């Protein structure tokens, strides 16, 4: 099995078609199609079921895709390690950061890293936790900011621990209390992050443990928009305390959320057992230096 044909197949699945995959691997669509066909012939079973203009993974295709992603990531690790052995003087650091908390937690780290290692090319991507985990699993990034606990596939270094606060309209009947539980808020509509964000899952899991399903009236990826919705009286939103404190509004009140299992544990995660380049190891060392003991 050649890595060339395996990468072509993986990119067809990842990009959702042959034409987009061809752009990713810098080849013609015909070349990509032939590579996938060669891989199917070598394995002896179809990997894609062609339905009209769409291609759907077969059962065998799902297995080859899942294993192929890991094989290609391991190959990239091998090549990176060989480059280090050959005395690579410059490098690249690929960081995946979540929208929630990145500016507060990681911007100062990023600036210090650039100051210490000006020759390193730092490549940043910003996504929700689910997409960052997939990118990390595929070896597309070296590190991802994520809430823990996370998958056993990953190691992590804690960066910050914060309780959540409930943001409610200034007219809410619970205003004046120091803290609230989710049960206290069960009759209040919820404004949550979109489903790809870890905080979405944290709040819903806690509601399930508390024995109710919340009335979700809005979902967004934009913190400021969510706060505006709270101020307009639409419902309650939830943010880490340090982030909420930076966005105070006269029409919104902050109530500490006294709910087990909802503490915000932001960490820097990486693939367990993966080779870390000198650039990546330097970033991890800096995170540990700044947040030692967190």
Short mmCIF file of C-alpha atoms in Angstrom, two decimals:
data_model
loop_
_atom_site.label_atom_id
_atom_site.label_comp_id
_atom_site.label_asym_id
_atom_site.label_seq_id
_atom_site.Cartn_x
_atom_site.Cartn_y
_atom_site.Cartn_z
CA UNK A 1 0.00 0.00 0.00
CA UNK A 2 1.48 3.34 -1.07
CA UNK A 3 1.13 6.46 1.02
CA UNK A 4 0.35 8.36 -2.20
CA UNK A 5 -2.82 6.36 -2.88
CA UNK A 6 -3.79 6.31 0.79
CA UNK A 7 -3.46 10.10 1.08
CA UNK A 8 -5.55 10.58 -2.07
CA UNK A 9 -8.34 8.42 -0.62
CA UNK A 10 -8.22 10.13 2.79
CA UNK A 11 -8.43 13.57 1.17
CA UNK A 12 -11.39 12.53 -1.02
CA UNK A 13 -13.27 11.63 2.17
CA UNK A 14 -12.04 14.62 4.17
CA UNK A 15 -12.70 17.18 1.42
CA UNK A 16 -16.02 15.63 0.37
CA UNK A 17 -15.17 14.86 -3.24
CA UNK A 18 -12.53 14.21 -5.88
CA UNK A 19 -12.25 17.77 -7.22
CA UNK A 20 -11.58 19.35 -3.82
CA UNK A 21 -9.19 16.53 -2.91
CA UNK A 22 -7.25 17.16 -6.13
CA UNK A 23 -6.67 20.77 -5.09
CA UNK A 24 -5.46 19.65 -1.66
CA UNK A 25 -2.90 17.16 -2.97
CA UNK A 26 -1.92 19.38 -5.94
CA UNK A 27 -2.94 16.83 -8.58
CA UNK A 28 -5.57 16.50 -11.27
CA UNK A 29 -8.97 15.01 -10.49
CA UNK A 30 -8.16 12.15 -12.86
CA UNK A 31 -4.95 11.38 -10.96
CA UNK A 32 -6.81 11.29 -7.64
CA UNK A 33 -9.52 9.06 -9.13
CA UNK A 34 -6.91 6.63 -10.46
CA UNK A 35 -5.09 6.57 -7.11
CA UNK A 36 -8.30 5.66 -5.24
CA UNK A 37 -9.11 2.97 -7.84
CA UNK A 38 -5.57 1.57 -7.46
CA UNK A 39 -6.02 1.41 -3.69
CA UNK A 40 -9.37 -0.38 -4.08
CA UNK A 41 -7.82 -2.90 -6.46
CA UNK A 42 -4.94 -3.52 -4.09
CA UNK A 43 -7.25 -4.08 -1.12
CA UNK A 44 -9.72 -6.08 -3.17
CA UNK A 45 -12.95 -4.39 -2.05
CA UNK A 46 -14.70 -1.10 -2.93
CA UNK A 47 -14.00 1.74 -0.52
CA UNK A 48 -16.49 4.22 -1.95
CA UNK A 49 -20.05 3.59 -3.10
CA UNK A 50 -20.74 5.95 -6.04
CA UNK A 51 -24.33 7.18 -5.85
CA UNK A 52 -24.93 9.68 -8.64
CA UNK A 53 -22.51 12.56 -8.05
CA UNK A 54 -21.92 11.53 -4.44
CA UNK A 55 -19.49 9.02 -2.98
CA UNK A 56 -20.38 7.27 0.29
CA UNK A 57 -17.94 5.25 2.38
CA UNK A 58 -18.46 1.49 2.40
CA UNK A 59 -17.87 -0.45 5.62
CA UNK A 60 -14.37 -1.31 4.38
CA UNK A 61 -13.88 2.34 3.42
CA UNK A 62 -14.68 3.46 6.96
CA UNK A 63 -11.99 1.14 8.33
CA UNK A 64 -9.38 2.20 5.76
CA UNK A 65 -10.17 5.89 6.34
CA UNK A 66 -9.90 5.64 10.13
CA UNK A 67 -6.64 3.68 10.00
CA UNK A 68 -5.34 5.71 7.07
CA UNK A 69 -5.65 8.99 8.95
CA UNK A 70 -3.51 7.57 11.74
CA UNK A 71 -0.95 6.05 9.36
CA UNK A 72 -0.51 9.33 7.53
CA UNK A 73 -0.16 11.22 10.81
CA UNK A 74 2.50 8.72 11.95
CA UNK A 75 4.31 9.15 8.61
CA UNK A 76 4.35 12.93 9.09
CA UNK A 77 5.75 12.39 12.60
CA UNK A 78 8.50 10.20 11.14
CA UNK A 79 9.48 12.78 8.54
CA UNK A 80 9.44 15.55 11.15
CA UNK A 81 11.69 13.54 13.46
CA UNK A 82 14.12 12.81 10.61
CA UNK A 83 14.26 16.54 9.82
CA UNK A 84 15.19 17.22 13.43
CA UNK A 85 17.93 14.58 13.29
CA UNK A 86 19.31 16.23 10.16
CA UNK A 87 19.73 19.45 12.11
CA UNK A 88 16.65 21.48 11.16
CA UNK A 89 17.36 25.06 12.21
CA UNK A 90 13.91 26.48 11.57
CA UNK A 91 10.55 24.92 12.28
CA UNK A 92 6.80 25.31 12.42
CA UNK A 93 4.35 25.23 15.29
CA UNK A 94 0.74 24.40 14.43
CA UNK A 95 -1.72 25.54 17.10
CA UNK A 96 -5.45 24.97 17.25
CA UNK A 97 -7.24 27.32 19.62
CA UNK A 98 -10.89 27.54 20.68
CA UNK A 99 -12.71 30.89 20.36
CA UNK A 100 -13.63 30.87 24.05
CA UNK A 101 -10.79 32.21 26.20
CA UNK A 102 -8.04 32.22 23.57
CA UNK A 103 -7.35 35.96 23.64
CA UNK A 104 -7.03 35.99 27.42
CA UNK A 105 -5.09 32.77 27.93
CA UNK A 106 -3.00 32.25 24.84
CA UNK A 107 -2.26 35.67 23.34
CA UNK A 108 0.37 36.49 26.03
CA UNK A 109 1.93 33.02 25.56
CA UNK A 110 1.99 33.48 21.81
CA UNK A 111 3.72 36.86 22.11
CA UNK A 112 6.37 35.48 24.47
CA UNK A 113 6.99 32.48 22.22
CA UNK A 114 7.49 34.73 19.20
CA UNK A 115 9.91 36.85 21.19
CA UNK A 116 11.99 33.83 22.22
CA UNK A 117 11.82 31.96 18.90
CA UNK A 118 11.44 34.49 16.05
CA UNK A 119 12.52 31.93 13.43
CA UNK A 120 9.60 29.58 14.12
CA UNK A 121 6.60 29.82 11.81
CA UNK A 122 3.51 29.76 14.03
CA UNK A 123 0.34 28.65 12.23
CA UNK A 124 -2.92 29.30 14.07
CA UNK A 125 -6.34 27.80 13.42
CA UNK A 126 -9.49 28.57 15.43
CA UNK A 127 -12.38 26.12 15.69
CA UNK A 128 -14.78 24.55 18.18
CA UNK A 129 -13.55 21.68 20.33
CA UNK A 130 -14.94 18.87 18.16
CA UNK A 131 -13.19 20.07 14.99
CA UNK A 132 -9.96 20.80 16.86
CA UNK A 133 -9.94 17.25 18.26
CA UNK A 134 -10.37 15.82 14.75
CA UNK A 135 -7.53 18.00 13.41
CA UNK A 136 -5.29 16.93 16.28
CA UNK A 137 -6.17 13.27 15.76
CA UNK A 138 -5.29 13.59 12.06
CA UNK A 139 -1.92 15.19 12.82
CA UNK A 140 -2.91 18.48 11.15
CA UNK A 141 -1.96 20.46 14.28
CA UNK A 142 0.57 19.91 17.05
CA UNK A 143 -1.56 21.20 19.94
CA UNK A 144 -5.18 22.06 20.60
CA UNK A 145 -6.69 24.09 23.38
CA UNK A 146 -9.45 21.95 24.90
CA UNK A 147 -11.51 21.41 28.00
CA UNK A 148 -10.61 18.38 30.09
CA UNK A 149 -11.39 15.59 30.64
CA UNK A 150 -10.80 14.79 26.99
CA UNK A 151 -10.16 11.70 24.87
CA UNK A 152 -7.68 9.11 26.16
CA UNK A 153 -5.88 9.55 22.81
CA UNK A 154 -4.50 12.85 24.10
CA UNK A 155 -2.13 14.07 26.80
CA UNK A 156 -2.63 17.50 28.30
CA UNK A 157 -1.22 20.30 30.41
CA UNK A 158 -3.75 22.33 32.38
CA UNK A 159 -3.62 26.05 31.58
CA UNK A 160 -6.46 27.49 33.67
CA UNK A 161 -9.26 26.45 36.01
CA UNK A 162 -12.31 28.68 36.32
CA UNK A 163 -15.88 28.27 37.60
CA UNK A 164 -18.74 29.07 35.25
CA UNK A 165 -21.07 31.99 35.83
CA UNK A 166 -24.66 32.30 34.68
CA UNK A 167 -25.37 35.51 32.79
CA UNK A 168 -28.97 36.60 33.30
CA UNK A 169 -31.00 39.74 32.49
CA UNK A 170 -30.87 42.45 35.15
CA UNK A 171 -34.62 41.92 35.70
CA UNK A 172 -34.26 38.19 36.45
CA UNK A 173 -35.88 37.20 39.80
CA UNK A 174 -32.67 35.49 40.98
CA UNK A 175 -30.58 38.66 40.70
CA UNK A 176 -29.19 39.47 44.13
CA UNK A 177 -28.19 35.93 44.95
CA UNK A 178 -24.47 35.16 45.12
CA UNK A 179 -24.79 31.82 43.35
CA UNK A 180 -27.35 29.64 41.58
CA UNK A 181 -27.73 26.04 40.45
CA UNK A 182 -29.02 24.81 37.12
CA UNK A 183 -32.21 23.65 38.82
CA UNK A 184 -32.74 27.25 39.95
CA UNK A 185 -32.60 28.23 36.28
CA UNK A 186 -34.67 25.41 34.83
CA UNK A 187 -37.59 27.71 34.00
CA UNK A 188 -35.25 30.20 32.29
CA UNK A 189 -34.54 29.71 28.55
CA UNK A 190 -30.89 28.89 27.80
CA UNK A 191 -28.58 30.58 25.29
CA UNK A 192 -25.77 28.13 24.55
CA UNK A 193 -22.69 27.84 22.41
CA UNK A 194 -23.14 25.79 19.24
CA UNK A 195 -22.93 22.00 19.54
CA UNK A 196 -19.31 21.89 18.34
CA UNK A 197 -18.19 23.75 21.47
CA UNK A 198 -17.19 21.90 24.64
CA UNK A 199 -19.21 24.27 26.86
CA UNK A 200 -22.36 23.21 25.02
CA UNK A 201 -21.79 19.63 26.14
CA UNK A 202 -20.75 20.65 29.67
CA UNK A 203 -24.00 22.51 30.31
CA UNK A 204 -26.27 19.88 28.74
CA UNK A 205 -24.57 17.03 30.62
CA UNK A 206 -24.99 18.93 33.89
CA UNK A 207 -28.66 19.55 33.14
CA UNK A 208 -29.14 15.85 32.48
CA UNK A 209 -27.53 15.00 35.82
CA UNK A 210 -29.85 17.55 37.46
CA UNK A 211 -32.84 15.75 35.93
CA UNK A 212 -34.18 18.17 33.33
CA UNK A 213 -33.80 19.18 29.71
CA UNK A 214 -33.35 22.94 29.20
CA UNK A 215 -35.35 25.08 26.83
CA UNK A 216 -32.65 26.22 24.37
CA UNK A 217 -33.78 29.36 22.55
CA UNK A 218 -30.52 30.25 20.78
CA UNK A 219 -27.10 28.80 19.94
CA UNK A 220 -24.14 30.84 18.74
CA UNK A 221 -20.37 30.85 18.38
CA UNK A 222 -20.13 34.57 19.22
CA UNK A 223 -19.74 35.51 22.88
CA UNK A 224 -20.70 39.17 22.44
CA UNK A 225 -23.86 38.23 20.54
CA UNK A 226 -24.88 35.80 23.28
CA UNK A 227 -24.41 38.50 25.92
CA UNK A 228 -26.52 40.91 23.86
CA UNK A 229 -29.29 38.29 23.75
CA UNK A 230 -29.12 37.98 27.54
CA UNK A 231 -29.30 41.75 27.92
CA UNK A 232 -32.36 41.79 25.66
CA UNK A 233 -34.09 39.43 28.08
CA UNK A 234 -34.05 36.31 25.91
CA UNK A 235 -32.56 33.97 28.53
CA UNK A 236 -29.44 32.88 30.43
CA UNK A 237 -25.97 32.13 29.05
CA UNK A 238 -22.91 30.52 30.66
CA UNK A 239 -19.28 31.63 30.51
CA UNK A 240 -16.06 31.04 32.47
CA UNK A 241 -15.84 33.68 35.20
CA UNK A 242 -12.64 35.31 33.86
CA UNK A 243 -14.19 35.79 30.41
CA UNK A 244 -17.52 37.04 31.72
CA UNK A 245 -15.71 39.57 33.93
CA UNK A 246 -14.22 41.22 30.82
CA UNK A 247 -17.63 41.74 29.23
CA UNK A 248 -19.82 43.41 31.82
CA UNK A 249 -23.00 45.15 30.69
CA UNK A 250 -25.51 47.16 32.68
CA UNK A 251 -28.39 45.01 31.40
CA UNK A 252 -26.70 41.73 32.43
CA UNK A 253 -25.93 40.26 35.85
CA UNK A 254 -23.40 37.53 36.70
CA UNK A 255 -24.30 34.75 39.14
CA UNK A 256 -21.74 32.12 40.16
CA UNK A 257 -22.88 28.69 38.99
CA UNK A 258 -22.78 26.31 41.95
CA UNK A 259 -23.00 23.09 39.96
CA UNK A 260 -20.71 20.02 40.29
CA UNK A 261 -18.88 19.01 37.13
CA UNK A 262 -19.12 22.36 35.35
CA UNK A 263 -15.77 23.90 36.23
CA UNK A 264 -13.92 25.16 33.14
CA UNK A 265 -10.59 23.32 32.89
CA UNK A 266 -8.77 24.68 29.84
CA UNK A 267 -5.71 22.66 28.80
CA UNK A 268 -3.19 22.39 26.00
CA UNK A 269 -3.61 18.90 24.49
CA UNK A 270 -1.49 16.82 22.11
CA UNK A 271 -1.60 13.30 20.66
CA UNK A 272 -0.39 10.72 23.16
CA UNK A 273 2.88 9.20 22.00
CA UNK A 274 3.29 11.65 19.09
CA UNK A 275 6.70 13.01 18.23
CA UNK A 276 7.02 16.65 19.27
CA UNK A 277 9.38 18.73 17.13
CA UNK A 278 11.79 21.11 18.81
CA UNK A 279 9.36 23.96 18.02
CA UNK A 280 6.45 22.06 19.56
CA UNK A 281 8.44 21.00 22.63
CA UNK A 282 9.51 24.61 23.18
CA UNK A 283 5.84 25.67 23.18
CA UNK A 284 4.93 22.95 25.68
CA UNK A 285 7.86 23.93 27.90
CA UNK A 286 6.68 27.54 27.84
CA UNK A 287 3.11 26.55 28.77
CA UNK A 288 4.45 24.54 31.71
CA UNK A 289 6.77 27.36 32.75
CA UNK A 290 4.02 29.98 32.81
CA UNK A 291 1.30 27.76 34.27
CA UNK A 292 3.37 25.54 36.55
CA UNK A 293 1.19 24.16 39.32
CA UNK A 294 -2.14 25.12 37.71
#
